[in-house]
mmCIF file of N, CA and C in Angstrom:
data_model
loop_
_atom_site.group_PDB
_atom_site.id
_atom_site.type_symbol
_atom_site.label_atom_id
_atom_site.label_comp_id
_atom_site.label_asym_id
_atom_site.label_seq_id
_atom_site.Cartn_x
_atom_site.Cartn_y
_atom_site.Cartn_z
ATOM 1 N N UNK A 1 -44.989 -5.573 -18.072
ATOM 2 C CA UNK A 1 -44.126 -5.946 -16.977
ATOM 3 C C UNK A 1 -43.088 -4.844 -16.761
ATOM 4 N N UNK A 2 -43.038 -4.680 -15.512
ATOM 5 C CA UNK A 2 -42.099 -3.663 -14.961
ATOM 6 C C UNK A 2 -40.758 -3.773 -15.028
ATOM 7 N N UNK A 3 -39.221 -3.120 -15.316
ATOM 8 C CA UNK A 3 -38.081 -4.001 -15.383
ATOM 9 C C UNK A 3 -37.863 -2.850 -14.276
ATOM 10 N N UNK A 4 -37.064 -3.871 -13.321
ATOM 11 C CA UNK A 4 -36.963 -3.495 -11.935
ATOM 12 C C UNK A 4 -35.496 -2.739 -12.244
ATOM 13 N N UNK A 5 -35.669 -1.475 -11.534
ATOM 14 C CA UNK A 5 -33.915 -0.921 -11.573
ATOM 15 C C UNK A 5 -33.399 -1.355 -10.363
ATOM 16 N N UNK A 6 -32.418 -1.510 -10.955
ATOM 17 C CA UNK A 6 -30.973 -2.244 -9.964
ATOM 18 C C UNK A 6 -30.339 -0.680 -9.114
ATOM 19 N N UNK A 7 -30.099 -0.559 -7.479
ATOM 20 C CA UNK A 7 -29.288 0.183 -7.474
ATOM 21 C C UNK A 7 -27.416 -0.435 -7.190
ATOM 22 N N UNK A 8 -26.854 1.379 -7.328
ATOM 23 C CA UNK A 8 -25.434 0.692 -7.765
ATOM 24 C C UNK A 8 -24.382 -0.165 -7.272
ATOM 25 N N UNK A 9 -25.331 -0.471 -5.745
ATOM 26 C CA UNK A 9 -24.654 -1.051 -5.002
ATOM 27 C C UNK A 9 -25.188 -2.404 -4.519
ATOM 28 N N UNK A 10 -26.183 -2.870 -5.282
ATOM 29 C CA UNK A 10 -27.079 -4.209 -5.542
ATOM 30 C C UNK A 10 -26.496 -5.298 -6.609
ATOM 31 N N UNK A 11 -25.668 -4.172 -7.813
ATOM 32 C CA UNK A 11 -25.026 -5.255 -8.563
ATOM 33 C C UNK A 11 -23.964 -5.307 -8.620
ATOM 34 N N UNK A 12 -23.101 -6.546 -8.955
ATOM 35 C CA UNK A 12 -21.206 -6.521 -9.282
ATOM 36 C C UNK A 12 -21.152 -5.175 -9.755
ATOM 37 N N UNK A 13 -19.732 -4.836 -9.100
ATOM 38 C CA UNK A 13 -18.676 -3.578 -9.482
ATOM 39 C C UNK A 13 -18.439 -4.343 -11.071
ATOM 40 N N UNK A 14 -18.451 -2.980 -11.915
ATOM 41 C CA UNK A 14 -17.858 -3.471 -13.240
ATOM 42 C C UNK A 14 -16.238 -3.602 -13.690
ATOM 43 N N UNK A 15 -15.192 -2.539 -12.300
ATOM 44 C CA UNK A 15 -14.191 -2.529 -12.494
ATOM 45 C C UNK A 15 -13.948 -2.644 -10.995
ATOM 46 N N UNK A 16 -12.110 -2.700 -11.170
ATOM 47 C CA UNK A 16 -11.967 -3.079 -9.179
ATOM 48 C C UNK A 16 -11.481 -1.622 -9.085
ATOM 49 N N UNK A 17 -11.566 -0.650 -9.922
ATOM 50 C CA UNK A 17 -11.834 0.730 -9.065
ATOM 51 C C UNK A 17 -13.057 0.693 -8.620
ATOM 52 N N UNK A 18 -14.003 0.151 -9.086
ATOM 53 C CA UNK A 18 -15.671 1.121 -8.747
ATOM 54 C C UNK A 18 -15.846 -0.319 -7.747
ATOM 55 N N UNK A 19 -14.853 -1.169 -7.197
ATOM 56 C CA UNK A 19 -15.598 -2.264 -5.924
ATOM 57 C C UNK A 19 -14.628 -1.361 -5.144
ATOM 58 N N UNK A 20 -13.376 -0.881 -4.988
ATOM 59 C CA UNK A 20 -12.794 -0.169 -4.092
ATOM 60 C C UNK A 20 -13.135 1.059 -3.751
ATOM 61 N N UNK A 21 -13.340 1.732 -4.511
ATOM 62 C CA UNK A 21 -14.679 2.951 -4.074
ATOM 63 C C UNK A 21 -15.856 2.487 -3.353
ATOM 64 N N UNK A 22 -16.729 1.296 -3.599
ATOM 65 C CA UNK A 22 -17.728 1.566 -2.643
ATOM 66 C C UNK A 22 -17.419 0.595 -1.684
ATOM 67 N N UNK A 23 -16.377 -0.329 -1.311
ATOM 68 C CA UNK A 23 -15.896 -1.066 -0.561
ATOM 69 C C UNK A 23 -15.586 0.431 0.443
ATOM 70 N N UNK A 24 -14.874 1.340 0.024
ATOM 71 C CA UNK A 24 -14.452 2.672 0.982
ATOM 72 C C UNK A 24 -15.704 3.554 1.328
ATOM 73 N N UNK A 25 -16.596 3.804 0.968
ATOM 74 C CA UNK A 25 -17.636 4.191 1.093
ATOM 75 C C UNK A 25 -18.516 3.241 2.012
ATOM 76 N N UNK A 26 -19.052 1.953 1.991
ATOM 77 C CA UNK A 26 -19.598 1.468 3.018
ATOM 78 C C UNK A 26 -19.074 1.517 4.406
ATOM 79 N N UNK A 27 -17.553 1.136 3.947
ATOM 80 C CA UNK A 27 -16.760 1.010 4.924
ATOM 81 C C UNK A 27 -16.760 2.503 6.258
ATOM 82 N N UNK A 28 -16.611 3.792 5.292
ATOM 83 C CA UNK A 28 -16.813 5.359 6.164
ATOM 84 C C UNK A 28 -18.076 5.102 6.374
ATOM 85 N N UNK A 29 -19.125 4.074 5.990
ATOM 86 C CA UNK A 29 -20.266 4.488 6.092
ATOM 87 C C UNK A 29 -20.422 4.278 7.542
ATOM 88 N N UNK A 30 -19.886 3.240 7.971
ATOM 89 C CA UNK A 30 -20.024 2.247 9.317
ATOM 90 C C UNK A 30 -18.829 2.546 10.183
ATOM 91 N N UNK A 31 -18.484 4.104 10.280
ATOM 92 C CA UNK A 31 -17.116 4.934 10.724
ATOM 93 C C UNK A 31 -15.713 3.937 10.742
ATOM 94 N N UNK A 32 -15.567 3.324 9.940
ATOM 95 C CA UNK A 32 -14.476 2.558 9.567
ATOM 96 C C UNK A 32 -13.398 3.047 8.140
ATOM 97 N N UNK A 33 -12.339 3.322 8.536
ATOM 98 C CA UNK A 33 -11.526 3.895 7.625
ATOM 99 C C UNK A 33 -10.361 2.709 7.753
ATOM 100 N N UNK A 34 -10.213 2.608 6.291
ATOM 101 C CA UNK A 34 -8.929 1.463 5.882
ATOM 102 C C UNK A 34 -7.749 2.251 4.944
ATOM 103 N N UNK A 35 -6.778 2.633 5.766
ATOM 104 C CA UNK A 35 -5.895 3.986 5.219
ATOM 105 C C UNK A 35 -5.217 2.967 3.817
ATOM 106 N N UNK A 36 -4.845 1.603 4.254
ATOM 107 C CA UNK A 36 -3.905 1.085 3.110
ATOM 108 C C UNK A 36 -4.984 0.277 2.184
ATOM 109 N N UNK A 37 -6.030 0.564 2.163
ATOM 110 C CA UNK A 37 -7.068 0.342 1.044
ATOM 111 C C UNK A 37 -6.767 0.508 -0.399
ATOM 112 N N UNK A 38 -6.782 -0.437 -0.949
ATOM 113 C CA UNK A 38 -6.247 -0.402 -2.382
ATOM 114 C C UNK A 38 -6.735 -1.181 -3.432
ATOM 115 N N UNK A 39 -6.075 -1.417 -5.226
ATOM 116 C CA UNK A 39 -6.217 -2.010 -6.092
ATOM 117 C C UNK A 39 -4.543 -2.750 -5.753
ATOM 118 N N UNK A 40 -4.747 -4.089 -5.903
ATOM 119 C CA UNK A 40 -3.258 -4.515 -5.731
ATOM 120 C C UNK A 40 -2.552 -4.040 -7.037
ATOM 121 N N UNK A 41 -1.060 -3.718 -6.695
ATOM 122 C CA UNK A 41 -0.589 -3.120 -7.462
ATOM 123 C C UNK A 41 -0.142 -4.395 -8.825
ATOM 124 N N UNK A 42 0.001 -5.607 -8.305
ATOM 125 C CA UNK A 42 0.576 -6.728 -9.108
ATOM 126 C C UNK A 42 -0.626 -7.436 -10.146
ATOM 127 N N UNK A 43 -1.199 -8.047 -9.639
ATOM 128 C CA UNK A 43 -3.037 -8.153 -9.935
ATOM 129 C C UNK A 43 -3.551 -7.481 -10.687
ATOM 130 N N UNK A 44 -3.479 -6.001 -10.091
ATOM 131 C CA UNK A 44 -4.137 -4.595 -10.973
ATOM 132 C C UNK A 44 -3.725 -4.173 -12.554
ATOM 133 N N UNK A 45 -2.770 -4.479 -12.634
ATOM 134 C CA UNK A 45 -1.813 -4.534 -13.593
ATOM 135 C C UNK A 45 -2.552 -4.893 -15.016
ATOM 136 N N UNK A 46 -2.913 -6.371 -14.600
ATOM 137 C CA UNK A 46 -3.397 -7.482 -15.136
ATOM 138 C C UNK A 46 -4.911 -7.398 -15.687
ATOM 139 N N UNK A 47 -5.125 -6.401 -15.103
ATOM 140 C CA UNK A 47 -7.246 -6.045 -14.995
ATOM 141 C C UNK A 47 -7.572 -7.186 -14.917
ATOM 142 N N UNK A 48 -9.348 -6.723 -14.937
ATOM 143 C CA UNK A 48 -9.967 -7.797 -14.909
ATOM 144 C C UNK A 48 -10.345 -8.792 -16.056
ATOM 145 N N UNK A 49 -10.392 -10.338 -15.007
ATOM 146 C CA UNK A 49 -10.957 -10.915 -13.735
ATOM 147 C C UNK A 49 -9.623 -10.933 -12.855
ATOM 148 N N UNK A 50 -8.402 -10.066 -12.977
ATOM 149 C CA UNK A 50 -7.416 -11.224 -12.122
ATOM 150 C C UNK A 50 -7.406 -10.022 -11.130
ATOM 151 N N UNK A 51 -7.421 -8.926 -11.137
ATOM 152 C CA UNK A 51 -7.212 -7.618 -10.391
ATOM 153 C C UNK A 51 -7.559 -7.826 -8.534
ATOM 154 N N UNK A 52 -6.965 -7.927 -7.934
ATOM 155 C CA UNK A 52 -7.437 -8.331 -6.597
ATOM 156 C C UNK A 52 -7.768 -6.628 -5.772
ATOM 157 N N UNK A 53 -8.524 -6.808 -4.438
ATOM 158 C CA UNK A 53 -8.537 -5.533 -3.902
ATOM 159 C C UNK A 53 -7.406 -5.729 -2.679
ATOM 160 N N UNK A 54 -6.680 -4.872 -2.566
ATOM 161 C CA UNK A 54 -5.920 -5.321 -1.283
ATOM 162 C C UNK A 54 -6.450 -4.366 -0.307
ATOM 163 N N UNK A 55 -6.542 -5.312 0.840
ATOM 164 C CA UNK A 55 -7.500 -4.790 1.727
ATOM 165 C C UNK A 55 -6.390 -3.889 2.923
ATOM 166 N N UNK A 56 -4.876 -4.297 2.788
ATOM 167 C CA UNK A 56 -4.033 -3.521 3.726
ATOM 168 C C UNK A 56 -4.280 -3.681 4.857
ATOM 169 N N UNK A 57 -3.462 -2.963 5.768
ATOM 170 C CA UNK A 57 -3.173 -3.428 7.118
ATOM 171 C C UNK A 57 -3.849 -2.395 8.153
ATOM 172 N N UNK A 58 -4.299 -2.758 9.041
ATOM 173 C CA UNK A 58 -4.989 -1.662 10.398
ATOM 174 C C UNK A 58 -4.921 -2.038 11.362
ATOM 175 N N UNK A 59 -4.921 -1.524 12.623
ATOM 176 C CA UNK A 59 -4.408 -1.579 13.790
ATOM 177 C C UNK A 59 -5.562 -2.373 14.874
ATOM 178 N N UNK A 60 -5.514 -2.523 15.731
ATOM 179 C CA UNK A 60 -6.513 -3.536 16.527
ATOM 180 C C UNK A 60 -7.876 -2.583 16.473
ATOM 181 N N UNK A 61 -7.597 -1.475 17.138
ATOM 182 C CA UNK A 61 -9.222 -0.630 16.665
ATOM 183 C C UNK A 61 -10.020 -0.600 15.800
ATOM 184 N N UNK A 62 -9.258 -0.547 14.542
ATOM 185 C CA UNK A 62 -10.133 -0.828 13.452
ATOM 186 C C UNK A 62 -10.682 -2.358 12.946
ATOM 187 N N UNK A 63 -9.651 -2.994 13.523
ATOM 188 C CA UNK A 63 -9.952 -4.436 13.168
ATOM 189 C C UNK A 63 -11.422 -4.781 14.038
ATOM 190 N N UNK A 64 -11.082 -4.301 15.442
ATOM 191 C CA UNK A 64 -12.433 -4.978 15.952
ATOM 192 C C UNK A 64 -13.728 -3.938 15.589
ATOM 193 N N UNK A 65 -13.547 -2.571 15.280
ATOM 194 C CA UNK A 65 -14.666 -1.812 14.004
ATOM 195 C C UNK A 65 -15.260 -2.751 13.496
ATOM 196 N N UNK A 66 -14.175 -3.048 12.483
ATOM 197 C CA UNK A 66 -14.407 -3.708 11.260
ATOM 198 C C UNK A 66 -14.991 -5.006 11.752
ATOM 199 N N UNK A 67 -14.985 -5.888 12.533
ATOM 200 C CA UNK A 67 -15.515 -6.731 13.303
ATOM 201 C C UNK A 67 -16.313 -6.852 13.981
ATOM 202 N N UNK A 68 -17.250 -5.811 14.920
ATOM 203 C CA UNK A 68 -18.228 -5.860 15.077
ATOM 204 C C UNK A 68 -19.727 -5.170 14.182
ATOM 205 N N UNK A 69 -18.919 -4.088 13.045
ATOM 206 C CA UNK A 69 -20.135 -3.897 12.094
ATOM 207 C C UNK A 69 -20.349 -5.280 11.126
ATOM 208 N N UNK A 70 -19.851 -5.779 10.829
ATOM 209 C CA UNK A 70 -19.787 -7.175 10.614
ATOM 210 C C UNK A 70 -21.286 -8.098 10.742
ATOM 211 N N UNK A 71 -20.567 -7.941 12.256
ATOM 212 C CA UNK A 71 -21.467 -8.969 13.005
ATOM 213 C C UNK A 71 -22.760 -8.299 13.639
ATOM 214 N N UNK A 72 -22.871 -6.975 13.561
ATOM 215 C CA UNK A 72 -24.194 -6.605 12.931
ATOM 216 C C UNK A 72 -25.435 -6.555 12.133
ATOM 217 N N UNK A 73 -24.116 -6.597 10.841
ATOM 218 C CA UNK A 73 -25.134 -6.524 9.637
ATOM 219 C C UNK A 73 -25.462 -7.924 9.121
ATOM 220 N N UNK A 74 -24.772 -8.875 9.542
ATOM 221 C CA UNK A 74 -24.507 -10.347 9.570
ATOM 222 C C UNK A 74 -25.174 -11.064 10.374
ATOM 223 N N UNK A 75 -25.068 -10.684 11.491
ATOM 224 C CA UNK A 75 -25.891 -11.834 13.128
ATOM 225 C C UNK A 75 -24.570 -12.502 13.360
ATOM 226 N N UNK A 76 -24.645 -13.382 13.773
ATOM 227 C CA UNK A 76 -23.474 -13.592 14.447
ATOM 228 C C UNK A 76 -22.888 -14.620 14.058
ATOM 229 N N UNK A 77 -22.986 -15.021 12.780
ATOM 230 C CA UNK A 77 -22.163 -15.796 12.000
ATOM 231 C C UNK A 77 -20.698 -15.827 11.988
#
């Protein structure tokens, strides 16, 4: 029996640096840039499981970006 390889973006991030890295990476993937993209600083502290990603603030352009690749890759849920 074959053991199937996982790629790195098929399984949980092991840390909330390596989900905020490819959270930023999909994100440029789909020309969407999130400047206040982060590890919360309070949360982070704490590591994991409590570490949150803070997703920060962006302006209506990016929001509706971020809103219609969405509902792309989604359908229209």
């Amino acid at each position: 029996m074959e053991a199937k390889e996982t790629a790195a973006d098929e399984r949980p991030a092991r840390t909330v640096e390596e989900a905020v890295e490819r959270l930023r990476e999909a994100l440029r993937g789909v020309g969407i840039i999130l400047p206040s993209l982060r590890i919360d600083p309070v949360s982070g502290a704490h590591g994991h499981p409590y570490a949150l990603v803070d997703l920060g603030r962006c302006n209506i352009g990016v929001a509706s970006k971020l809103a219609a690749a969405l509902r792309a890759k989604g359908g229209d849920a």
